[in-house]
Each structure stands twice: as C-alpha cells, then as structure tokens.
Amino acid sequence: MSDQTTKVRAAVVGLGWPGIQHLKGYIADPRSEVVAVCDLDKGHARSVAKEYKVSRVYTDHLKMLENDDIDAVSVCLPNFLHAPISMDVLNAGKHVLCEKPPARSAQEALAMAEAAHQNGRTLMYALVQRFDGSTQRLKQLVRAGELGEIYFGKAGYVRRRGIPVGKEGWFVDKERSGGGALIDIGVHALDCVWWLMNSPRPVEVMGTSYAHFKHLVPDDIRYDVDDATFAQIRFENGATIILETTWALNLPGDNYIKVAGTKAGATLSPFTLYTEEDGRELDKPLDAPSINGFDEEVKHFVECIVDGTEPISSAQQGIMLMQMLDGIYESAQKGRSVPIADLSVATG
Ligand SMILES: NC(=O)c1ccc[n+]([C@@H]2O[C@H](COP(=O)([O-])OP(=O)(O)OC[C@H]3O[C@@H](n4cnc5c(N)ncnc54)[C@H](O)[C@@H]3O)[C@@H](O)[C@H]2O)c1
C-alpha cells in the first residue's frame, strides 16, 4: 500500500462471473478501490471497466504487474492459471486473492505458498462458502464450544444436471481444470465442512469417481473428468468427512452441510442446532445474518492486508485442501484407500 492512501489498490484478472463478484466486493469496501482490470478479451475488459468506472484495462497480466500502484490482485482465471499467474503476482510483490480450487494439485498449491512466504505477501483462497451468513454464525458456535468435539461431517454439492464448460471447454479438460465435479464444486462443500470442523489434518482417503454424462457436452469438446465423485476422509484427530458431489446424477439436486459433535450437531439448511435438554432431543432453529459471501470474502482479504493478519483460508489450508482432492482422485484411480502425507511444515 502507498504512503499517500490507506486504501488497498486492487486489480482483478479474469473477468468471468466470479471476477465481477470480486470487483463488486472491492468497490463495496471503503478500504479498497479497483485500479485495473485484465482479461484476454479486450472488448469485454473495456466494457467491464466502463461499467464499474475502472481507469486501466490490460490484456497482459505481466504488463499490469509492472505498476507500483497495485497492492493486491484477484486471480479469477481458469484453474490451470491459478498457480503460474498467482506466483507472477506474488513475485511482483503484490497480495493475491485466488479463486477456488486453490490449484490443480497440492504440488501447485505448495509452490504458491512458498512464493507467498518468500515474498512476504498474503495468499488467500476465495472459498466463498466460509463467508456465508449461516456458515459464519455456525463457526461462532463451534468456536464457543457449543457442539463439543466435532467428529463427523457430511457435505454434498449435488447437481442433477449442470456441467460447466467455460471458455474453450477448460472446465471439462483435466489438463486445464485438474478434474471435474470434485475440484469444481465438491471443493466448496468439502472446504466448508472441513473448516467448520476446525480444519483437522487429513491422513487417509477413499474415493470413487464416475463419468457417465459426456453426451451432455458438445462432441468437439475434450471431456476427461469426473461428473460424480464420492469420498470418505479420515483425519489425524479421528474425525470423518463423507462427501458427495456431482455435476450430473439421476437424483434430485442437493446441497447440504452437516456437522456432529459430542455436545450437539448442526445443519446449514435447515439452519438448525440438534441438541438435548433434560435428556430430550431438541431442535433449535438458528438465525443467520443476511450478508453477501463475496463481499465478506473480499472484505476479509482487505482486512488481512491492512492488519497484516493471516486469512482464514490461508495458503497452508489451500495445500491441505488440495491434498484431500488429490487423494480422492488417486484413490478413485487406484481402487483403494490412499494415505495423505504431512506437508504442513513445508512453508515454515
Ligand atoms: N466462487 C465461485 O462461486 C466460482 C464460480 C464460478 C467459477 N469460479 C472459479 O473462478 C475461476 C474462473 O472461472 P470462470 O467461470 O470465470 O471461467 P470462464 O472461462 O467463464 O472465464 C475466465 C475469464 O478469464 C479470462 N482469461 C483466461 N485466460 C486469461 C489470461 N491469461 N489473462 C487474462 N484473462 C484471462 C477469459 O477471457 C475469461 O473472461 C475458476 O477457477 C473457477 O473455478 C468460482
């Protein structure tokens, strides 16, 4: 940040739907402003800049990074660009808010964490479900010990039909996406339930993946990813997560997060605490603040830069999250459970 201003001067690279949500988040926060946008599609970048009154437009992120008056960059690009472009940003001495999934693999996330560490810059992952009103409220209850020791989590992000393709089909091409339903939407559900469980270290995972809906995308698009993945993860503290995620399944769509502890359990929808009173089962409806997850996520990033604090969705957590996804895919491919190594000390 410059001496003249206390505002964080942000730029957004990649102006698809999530890029626009980041842009709006910086504009909504009085402690930040958007000074540049970047997208390969110049016409689109120009029209976004015009609509949101951003003065500078780039099609080349490296040119944009030459500017000293940019403090932070949101990386809202296809998955294969998360690691290389986030590292360009960090090496240019700027902070990064990178869209989910953290990367295509734990190795990429590790390299990103190392770049953040070496440059002394913040690397935060945009895991927006953590910033929803109900998730934030439930996390307060978890922190206050209302659930006791949490040992079971169940998460689902199930679409009956809904395979994204993205520009030039990158979502369904493993080389560019890193995977299908699991890495695209399963990551939201897994991250949310894992964070509510206080992010224990994963030690073993068992997963199965399926691809039965290739016919739903045009023939000329390469399709070599999962459209359904189911997994069970075991953690160092003995806890278990069960995850189901699909882009297409012959069942109704479903989106749920459930956590159970020694004192109480909770679901996000309905937003309810399951507990006991005088030995009798008691379901307590909970209230959540009405907030915009993207605005809250960007606000947290800006706050971390201003205060010099660690984001809740940190570089280190990004590595562990990717280890779980890598492990699920490896297990599905090998047809057996696989161990997960401890990489948690690697960035110091
Ligand atoms: N948090 C969420 O809810 C959410 C929702 C959708 C997508 N995402 C994530 O956001 C990322 C982007 O997804 P999307 O749906 O916007 O994809 P998209 O393909 O629709 O758009 C990507 C944009 O990036 C631009 N682009 C590509 N390469 C570029 C480069 N080298 N330099 C500058 N611009 C470049 C493209 O022109 C395009 O405008 C992905 O990682 C995806 O997983 C998150």
Short mmCIF file of C-alpha atoms and ligand atoms in Angstrom, two decimals:
data_model
loop_
_atom_site.label_atom_id
_atom_site.label_comp_id
_atom_site.label_asym_id
_atom_site.label_seq_id
_atom_site.Cartn_x
_atom_site.Cartn_y
_atom_site.Cartn_z
CA MET A 1 0.00 0.00 0.00
CA SER A 2 1.20 3.53 -0.77
CA ASP A 3 2.02 6.13 1.86
CA GLN A 4 -0.48 8.60 0.38
CA THR A 5 -3.52 6.43 0.87
CA THR A 6 -4.75 3.84 3.31
CA LYS A 7 -6.83 2.19 0.59
CA VAL A 8 -5.81 -1.17 -0.80
CA ARG A 9 -5.45 -0.66 -4.56
CA ALA A 10 -6.74 -3.80 -6.19
CA ALA A 11 -6.82 -5.29 -9.68
CA VAL A 12 -8.85 -8.21 -10.99
CA VAL A 13 -7.50 -10.61 -13.60
CA GLY A 14 -10.12 -12.80 -15.31
CA LEU A 15 -13.49 -11.13 -15.73
CA GLY A 16 -15.93 -14.03 -15.83
CA TRP A 17 -18.76 -14.16 -13.25
CA PRO A 18 -16.51 -14.65 -10.20
CA GLY A 19 -14.16 -11.86 -11.33
CA ILE A 20 -17.11 -9.45 -11.37
CA GLN A 21 -18.11 -10.55 -7.83
CA HIS A 22 -14.58 -9.73 -6.61
CA LEU A 23 -14.72 -6.37 -8.39
CA LYS A 24 -18.00 -5.52 -6.66
CA GLY A 25 -16.52 -6.63 -3.32
CA TYR A 26 -13.59 -4.20 -3.58
CA ILE A 27 -15.96 -1.39 -4.62
CA ALA A 28 -18.27 -2.15 -1.67
CA ASP A 29 -15.40 -1.93 0.85
CA PRO A 30 -14.41 1.65 1.74
CA ARG A 31 -10.86 0.45 2.48
CA SER A 32 -10.23 -0.66 -1.11
CA GLU A 33 -10.56 0.54 -4.68
CA VAL A 34 -10.15 -1.13 -8.08
CA VAL A 35 -7.43 0.49 -10.15
CA ALA A 36 -7.12 -2.01 -13.02
CA VAL A 37 -8.80 -4.96 -14.70
CA CYS A 38 -7.27 -7.55 -17.01
CA ASP A 39 -8.80 -10.06 -19.39
CA LEU A 40 -7.60 -11.64 -22.64
CA ASP A 41 -10.85 -10.44 -24.19
CA LYS A 42 -10.12 -6.74 -24.62
CA GLY A 43 -13.66 -5.74 -25.62
CA HIS A 44 -15.11 -7.46 -22.56
CA ALA A 45 -12.46 -5.95 -20.26
CA ARG A 46 -13.19 -2.49 -21.65
CA SER A 47 -16.93 -2.80 -21.15
CA VAL A 48 -16.43 -4.08 -17.56
CA ALA A 49 -14.04 -1.18 -16.87
CA LYS A 50 -16.59 1.27 -18.24
CA GLU A 51 -19.46 -0.17 -16.22
CA TYR A 52 -17.51 -0.18 -12.93
CA LYS A 53 -15.51 3.01 -13.61
CA VAL A 54 -12.08 1.37 -13.57
CA SER A 55 -9.46 3.55 -15.23
CA ARG A 56 -6.96 1.00 -16.57
CA VAL A 57 -7.52 -2.04 -18.77
CA TYR A 58 -4.98 -4.76 -19.64
CA THR A 59 -4.93 -7.93 -21.67
CA ASP A 60 -1.48 -8.97 -20.39
CA HIS A 61 -1.21 -9.50 -16.62
CA LEU A 62 2.60 -9.07 -16.70
CA LYS A 63 2.21 -5.57 -18.15
CA MET A 64 -0.33 -4.81 -15.46
CA LEU A 65 2.01 -6.05 -12.73
CA GLU A 66 4.70 -3.54 -13.77
CA ASN A 67 2.62 -0.88 -11.99
CA ASP A 68 3.77 0.01 -8.48
CA ASP A 69 0.38 1.39 -7.56
CA ILE A 70 -1.31 -2.01 -7.43
CA ASP A 71 -1.23 -3.65 -3.97
CA ALA A 72 -3.39 -6.72 -4.50
CA VAL A 73 -4.76 -8.84 -7.32
CA SER A 74 -7.75 -11.15 -7.50
CA VAL A 75 -6.89 -14.13 -9.70
CA CYS A 76 -10.20 -15.29 -11.20
CA LEU A 77 -8.83 -17.39 -14.05
CA PRO A 78 -9.27 -20.96 -15.29
CA ASN A 79 -7.71 -23.42 -12.82
CA PHE A 80 -4.51 -24.12 -14.79
CA LEU A 81 -3.60 -20.44 -14.49
CA HIS A 82 -4.09 -20.15 -10.70
CA ALA A 83 -0.56 -21.24 -9.79
CA PRO A 84 1.53 -19.57 -12.52
CA ILE A 85 -0.31 -16.23 -12.51
CA SER A 86 -0.68 -16.06 -8.70
CA MET A 87 3.08 -16.66 -8.47
CA ASP A 88 3.71 -13.89 -11.02
CA VAL A 89 1.63 -11.58 -8.83
CA LEU A 90 3.38 -12.62 -5.60
CA ASN A 91 6.82 -12.30 -7.22
CA ALA A 92 5.82 -8.78 -8.29
CA GLY A 93 5.37 -8.04 -4.56
CA LYS A 94 1.56 -7.96 -4.54
CA HIS A 95 -1.01 -9.82 -2.44
CA VAL A 96 -3.23 -12.48 -4.03
CA LEU A 97 -6.85 -13.48 -3.59
CA CYS A 98 -7.11 -16.62 -5.75
CA GLU A 99 -10.40 -18.24 -6.78
CA LYS A 100 -11.20 -21.84 -5.88
CA PRO A 101 -9.93 -24.50 -6.31
CA PRO A 102 -6.57 -23.36 -4.90
CA ALA A 103 -4.82 -25.02 -7.87
CA ARG A 104 -4.87 -28.22 -9.93
CA SER A 105 -2.81 -30.14 -7.34
CA ALA A 106 -1.21 -29.90 -3.89
CA GLN A 107 2.19 -29.51 -5.57
CA GLU A 108 0.98 -26.36 -7.30
CA ALA A 109 -0.57 -25.06 -4.06
CA LEU A 110 2.72 -25.75 -2.28
CA ALA A 111 4.66 -23.70 -4.86
CA MET A 112 2.13 -20.88 -4.43
CA ALA A 113 2.50 -20.97 -0.63
CA GLU A 114 6.29 -20.86 -0.98
CA ALA A 115 6.08 -17.85 -3.31
CA ALA A 116 3.84 -16.05 -0.80
CA HIS A 117 6.23 -16.89 2.04
CA GLN A 118 9.37 -15.82 0.12
CA ASN A 119 7.82 -12.52 -0.94
CA GLY A 120 6.19 -11.83 2.43
CA ARG A 121 2.81 -11.35 0.78
CA THR A 122 -0.69 -12.60 1.62
CA LEU A 123 -2.09 -15.50 -0.37
CA MET A 124 -5.74 -16.11 0.36
CA TYR A 125 -8.07 -18.56 -1.34
CA ALA A 126 -11.54 -17.40 -2.31
CA LEU A 127 -13.58 -20.14 -0.61
CA VAL A 128 -16.82 -18.23 -0.56
CA GLN A 129 -19.00 -20.68 1.38
CA ARG A 130 -16.99 -19.89 4.51
CA PHE A 131 -18.27 -16.32 4.25
CA ASP A 132 -22.00 -17.04 4.01
CA GLY A 133 -24.07 -15.80 6.94
CA SER A 134 -25.06 -19.25 8.21
CA THR A 135 -21.52 -20.66 7.95
CA GLN A 136 -20.10 -17.66 9.81
CA ARG A 137 -22.74 -17.96 12.55
CA LEU A 138 -22.21 -21.71 12.93
CA LYS A 139 -18.46 -21.19 13.13
CA GLN A 140 -19.07 -18.81 16.06
CA LEU A 141 -20.98 -21.58 17.84
CA VAL A 142 -18.21 -24.07 17.07
CA ARG A 143 -15.60 -21.64 18.46
CA ALA A 144 -17.73 -21.14 21.57
CA GLY A 145 -17.68 -24.92 22.12
CA GLU A 146 -21.46 -25.35 21.67
CA LEU A 147 -21.01 -28.51 19.58
CA GLY A 148 -18.30 -30.05 21.74
CA GLU A 149 -15.66 -32.05 19.91
CA ILE A 150 -16.73 -32.40 16.27
CA TYR A 151 -16.00 -35.86 14.91
CA PHE A 152 -18.34 -36.22 11.92
CA GLY A 153 -19.07 -34.04 8.91
CA LYS A 154 -21.16 -34.74 5.84
CA ALA A 155 -21.22 -32.49 2.81
CA GLY A 156 -22.96 -32.62 -0.52
CA TYR A 157 -22.93 -30.47 -3.62
CA VAL A 158 -25.09 -32.47 -5.98
CA ARG A 159 -26.42 -31.22 -9.30
CA ARG A 160 -28.92 -33.33 -11.18
CA ARG A 161 -27.75 -31.66 -14.40
CA GLY A 162 -25.22 -28.82 -14.56
CA ILE A 163 -21.91 -29.41 -16.32
CA PRO A 164 -19.99 -26.17 -16.85
CA VAL A 165 -17.82 -25.89 -19.93
CA GLY A 166 -16.19 -22.43 -19.64
CA LYS A 167 -14.28 -20.57 -22.31
CA GLU A 168 -12.83 -23.06 -24.81
CA GLY A 169 -14.07 -26.02 -22.76
CA TRP A 170 -11.45 -25.75 -19.97
CA PHE A 171 -13.76 -26.98 -17.15
CA VAL A 172 -14.05 -30.49 -18.64
CA ASP A 173 -10.44 -30.87 -19.81
CA LYS A 174 -8.40 -32.39 -16.96
CA GLU A 175 -5.16 -30.80 -18.16
CA ARG A 176 -6.64 -27.33 -17.72
CA SER A 177 -9.09 -27.91 -14.83
CA GLY A 178 -7.35 -30.56 -12.72
CA GLY A 179 -10.62 -32.52 -12.55
CA GLY A 180 -14.38 -32.31 -12.83
CA ALA A 181 -17.24 -32.08 -10.32
CA LEU A 182 -14.98 -32.76 -7.32
CA ILE A 183 -12.45 -30.00 -7.96
CA ASP A 184 -15.08 -27.57 -9.27
CA ILE A 185 -17.99 -27.75 -6.81
CA GLY A 186 -17.05 -30.56 -4.39
CA VAL A 187 -14.26 -28.25 -3.23
CA HIS A 188 -16.85 -25.75 -1.91
CA ALA A 189 -18.71 -28.36 0.15
CA LEU A 190 -15.57 -30.12 1.39
CA ASP A 191 -13.86 -26.89 2.37
CA CYS A 192 -16.93 -25.60 4.20
CA VAL A 193 -17.49 -28.72 6.31
CA TRP A 194 -13.75 -29.13 6.96
CA TRP A 195 -13.42 -25.52 8.15
CA LEU A 196 -16.42 -25.91 10.45
CA MET A 197 -14.64 -28.95 11.91
CA ASN A 198 -11.59 -26.74 12.61
CA SER A 199 -9.58 -27.99 9.62
CA PRO A 200 -8.01 -31.16 11.04
CA ARG A 201 -5.12 -32.74 9.12
CA PRO A 202 -6.31 -35.43 6.67
CA VAL A 203 -4.48 -38.77 6.92
CA GLU A 204 -6.35 -41.23 4.67
CA VAL A 205 -8.92 -41.04 1.93
CA MET A 206 -11.13 -43.38 -0.08
CA GLY A 207 -12.86 -42.12 -3.20
CA THR A 208 -14.76 -43.27 -6.27
CA SER A 209 -15.28 -41.20 -9.42
CA TYR A 210 -17.60 -41.66 -12.40
CA ALA A 211 -18.04 -40.08 -15.83
CA HIS A 212 -21.39 -41.09 -17.34
CA PHE A 213 -22.58 -37.79 -18.84
CA LYS A 214 -20.09 -36.95 -21.59
CA HIS A 215 -23.01 -36.88 -24.03
CA LEU A 216 -24.28 -33.68 -22.38
CA VAL A 217 -21.39 -31.60 -23.74
CA PRO A 218 -20.75 -30.91 -27.46
CA ASP A 219 -18.78 -33.65 -29.27
CA ASP A 220 -15.88 -31.40 -30.20
CA ILE A 221 -15.07 -30.63 -26.55
CA ARG A 222 -12.50 -32.84 -24.83
CA TYR A 223 -14.15 -34.44 -21.77
CA ASP A 224 -11.90 -36.49 -19.49
CA VAL A 225 -13.06 -35.56 -15.98
CA ASP A 226 -15.41 -36.90 -13.28
CA ASP A 227 -19.05 -35.87 -13.30
CA ALA A 228 -19.66 -37.65 -9.96
CA THR A 229 -17.33 -38.32 -7.04
CA PHE A 230 -17.98 -39.82 -3.61
CA ALA A 231 -15.43 -39.94 -0.81
CA GLN A 232 -14.66 -40.62 2.81
CA ILE A 233 -11.77 -38.86 4.54
CA ARG A 234 -10.19 -39.78 7.88
CA PHE A 235 -8.35 -37.18 9.95
CA GLU A 236 -5.47 -37.16 12.41
CA ASN A 237 -7.87 -36.34 15.28
CA GLY A 238 -10.05 -39.35 14.40
CA ALA A 239 -12.79 -37.32 12.68
CA THR A 240 -14.53 -38.40 9.46
CA ILE A 241 -15.95 -36.48 6.50
CA ILE A 242 -18.27 -38.03 3.92
CA LEU A 243 -18.59 -36.11 0.68
CA GLU A 244 -20.80 -36.48 -2.38
CA THR A 245 -20.54 -34.21 -5.37
CA THR A 246 -21.90 -34.38 -8.88
CA TRP A 247 -22.37 -32.26 -11.99
CA ALA A 248 -24.93 -34.78 -13.19
CA LEU A 249 -26.76 -37.58 -11.36
CA ASN A 250 -30.10 -39.26 -11.80
CA LEU A 251 -31.33 -38.00 -8.43
CA PRO A 252 -32.63 -34.62 -7.28
CA GLY A 253 -30.05 -31.89 -6.79
CA ASP A 254 -28.94 -31.41 -3.19
CA ASN A 255 -26.70 -29.03 -1.28
CA TYR A 256 -26.01 -29.71 2.38
CA ILE A 257 -23.52 -29.36 5.19
CA LYS A 258 -23.90 -31.34 8.43
CA VAL A 259 -21.56 -31.49 11.40
CA ALA A 260 -21.90 -33.53 14.57
CA GLY A 261 -20.02 -33.14 17.83
CA THR A 262 -20.04 -34.65 21.31
CA LYS A 263 -22.45 -31.97 22.61
CA ALA A 264 -24.58 -31.04 19.58
CA GLY A 265 -24.84 -31.20 15.80
CA ALA A 266 -25.92 -28.71 13.16
CA THR A 267 -27.10 -28.45 9.58
CA LEU A 268 -26.82 -25.33 7.42
CA SER A 269 -30.14 -25.95 5.68
CA PRO A 270 -32.37 -26.03 7.56
CA PHE A 271 -30.15 -23.87 9.74
CA THR A 272 -30.65 -25.84 12.94
CA LEU A 273 -28.78 -26.95 16.04
CA TYR A 274 -29.55 -30.51 17.18
CA THR A 275 -29.06 -30.82 20.90
CA GLU A 276 -30.61 -32.17 24.10
CA GLU A 277 -32.42 -30.59 27.03
CA ASP A 278 -33.30 -32.54 30.17
CA GLY A 279 -32.43 -35.75 28.34
CA ARG A 280 -34.82 -34.97 25.46
CA GLU A 281 -33.94 -34.26 21.85
CA LEU A 282 -34.21 -30.58 20.99
CA ASP A 283 -34.01 -28.96 17.53
CA LYS A 284 -33.16 -25.26 17.81
CA PRO A 285 -33.68 -23.13 14.69
CA LEU A 286 -30.75 -20.73 14.22
CA ASP A 287 -30.64 -17.23 12.73
CA ALA A 288 -28.03 -16.16 10.22
CA PRO A 289 -27.08 -12.62 9.27
CA SER A 290 -28.08 -11.67 5.74
CA ILE A 291 -24.70 -10.93 4.14
CA ASN A 292 -23.16 -11.30 0.69
CA GLY A 293 -20.48 -14.02 0.80
CA PHE A 294 -18.34 -12.47 -1.95
CA ASP A 295 -18.40 -9.05 -0.29
CA GLU A 296 -17.44 -10.61 3.05
CA GLU A 297 -14.66 -12.66 1.44
CA VAL A 298 -13.10 -9.60 -0.24
CA LYS A 299 -13.56 -7.59 2.98
CA HIS A 300 -11.64 -10.26 4.91
CA PHE A 301 -8.81 -10.21 2.33
CA VAL A 302 -8.56 -6.41 2.52
CA GLU A 303 -8.64 -6.59 6.33
CA CYS A 304 -5.79 -9.15 6.36
CA ILE A 305 -3.67 -6.87 4.15
CA VAL A 306 -4.39 -3.77 6.25
CA ASP A 307 -3.88 -5.53 9.60
CA GLY A 308 -1.13 -7.92 8.48
CA THR A 309 -3.11 -10.94 9.73
CA GLU A 310 -3.40 -14.47 8.32
CA PRO A 311 -6.52 -15.12 6.21
CA ILE A 312 -8.91 -17.82 7.45
CA SER A 313 -8.49 -19.56 4.07
CA SER A 314 -4.71 -19.47 4.13
CA ALA A 315 -2.01 -20.72 1.77
CA GLN A 316 -1.35 -23.61 4.17
CA GLN A 317 -5.01 -24.62 4.22
CA GLY A 318 -5.02 -24.49 0.42
CA ILE A 319 -2.29 -27.14 0.38
CA MET A 320 -4.23 -29.48 2.69
CA LEU A 321 -7.44 -28.94 0.76
CA MET A 322 -5.66 -29.86 -2.48
CA GLN A 323 -4.09 -32.90 -0.78
CA MET A 324 -7.60 -34.15 0.01
CA LEU A 325 -8.73 -33.62 -3.60
CA ASP A 326 -5.55 -35.22 -4.99
CA GLY A 327 -6.00 -38.14 -2.59
CA ILE A 328 -9.63 -38.70 -3.61
CA TYR A 329 -8.68 -38.76 -7.29
CA GLU A 330 -5.70 -41.05 -6.62
CA SER A 331 -7.86 -43.41 -4.57
CA ALA A 332 -10.55 -43.48 -7.28
CA GLN A 333 -7.93 -44.27 -9.89
CA LYS A 334 -6.17 -46.98 -7.81
CA GLY A 335 -9.37 -48.55 -6.47
CA ARG A 336 -8.20 -48.46 -2.86
CA SER A 337 -7.73 -46.01 0.01
CA VAL A 338 -4.57 -43.86 0.00
CA PRO A 339 -2.61 -42.15 2.77
CA ILE A 340 -2.10 -38.39 2.84
CA ALA A 341 1.37 -37.11 3.71
CA ASP A 342 2.03 -34.29 6.16
CA LEU A 343 3.14 -31.29 4.10
CA SER A 344 2.11 -28.83 6.79
CA VAL A 345 5.64 -27.81 7.80
CA ALA A 346 6.90 -27.26 4.28
CA THR A 347 6.32 -23.50 4.17
CA GLY A 348 7.71 -22.87 7.64
N1 LIG B 1 -16.53 -18.89 -6.25
C1 LIG B 1 -17.42 -19.26 -7.14
O1 LIG B 1 -18.61 -19.42 -6.82
C2 LIG B 1 -16.99 -19.53 -8.55
C3 LIG B 1 -17.95 -19.63 -9.56
C4 LIG B 1 -17.51 -19.88 -10.86
C5 LIG B 1 -16.16 -20.04 -11.13
N2 LIG B 1 -15.24 -19.95 -10.11
C6 LIG B 1 -13.80 -20.11 -10.37
O2 LIG B 1 -13.32 -18.91 -10.99
C7 LIG B 1 -12.35 -19.21 -11.98
C8 LIG B 1 -12.80 -18.64 -13.33
O3 LIG B 1 -14.00 -19.26 -13.71
P1 LIG B 1 -14.99 -18.60 -14.79
O4 LIG B 1 -16.29 -19.30 -14.63
O5 LIG B 1 -14.95 -17.14 -14.71
O6 LIG B 1 -14.29 -19.08 -16.14
P2 LIG B 1 -14.56 -18.50 -17.60
O7 LIG B 1 -13.88 -19.40 -18.56
O8 LIG B 1 -16.02 -18.23 -17.75
O9 LIG B 1 -13.86 -17.04 -17.59
C9 LIG B 1 -12.48 -16.89 -17.37
C10 LIG B 1 -12.07 -15.49 -17.83
O10 LIG B 1 -10.66 -15.38 -17.74
C11 LIG B 1 -10.16 -14.81 -18.95
N3 LIG B 1 -8.79 -15.27 -19.16
C12 LIG B 1 -8.37 -16.52 -19.49
N4 LIG B 1 -7.01 -16.55 -19.55
C13 LIG B 1 -6.59 -15.30 -19.25
C14 LIG B 1 -5.29 -14.72 -19.10
N5 LIG B 1 -4.18 -15.41 -19.32
N6 LIG B 1 -5.22 -13.41 -18.78
C15 LIG B 1 -6.34 -12.68 -18.56
N7 LIG B 1 -7.59 -13.19 -18.67
C16 LIG B 1 -7.71 -14.48 -18.99
C17 LIG B 1 -11.11 -15.27 -20.03
O11 LIG B 1 -11.06 -14.42 -21.17
C18 LIG B 1 -12.44 -15.21 -19.29
O12 LIG B 1 -13.05 -13.92 -19.40
C19 LIG B 1 -12.20 -20.73 -11.97
O13 LIG B 1 -11.10 -21.08 -11.19
C20 LIG B 1 -13.48 -21.24 -11.33
O14 LIG B 1 -13.28 -22.45 -10.62
C21 LIG B 1 -15.65 -19.68 -8.84
#
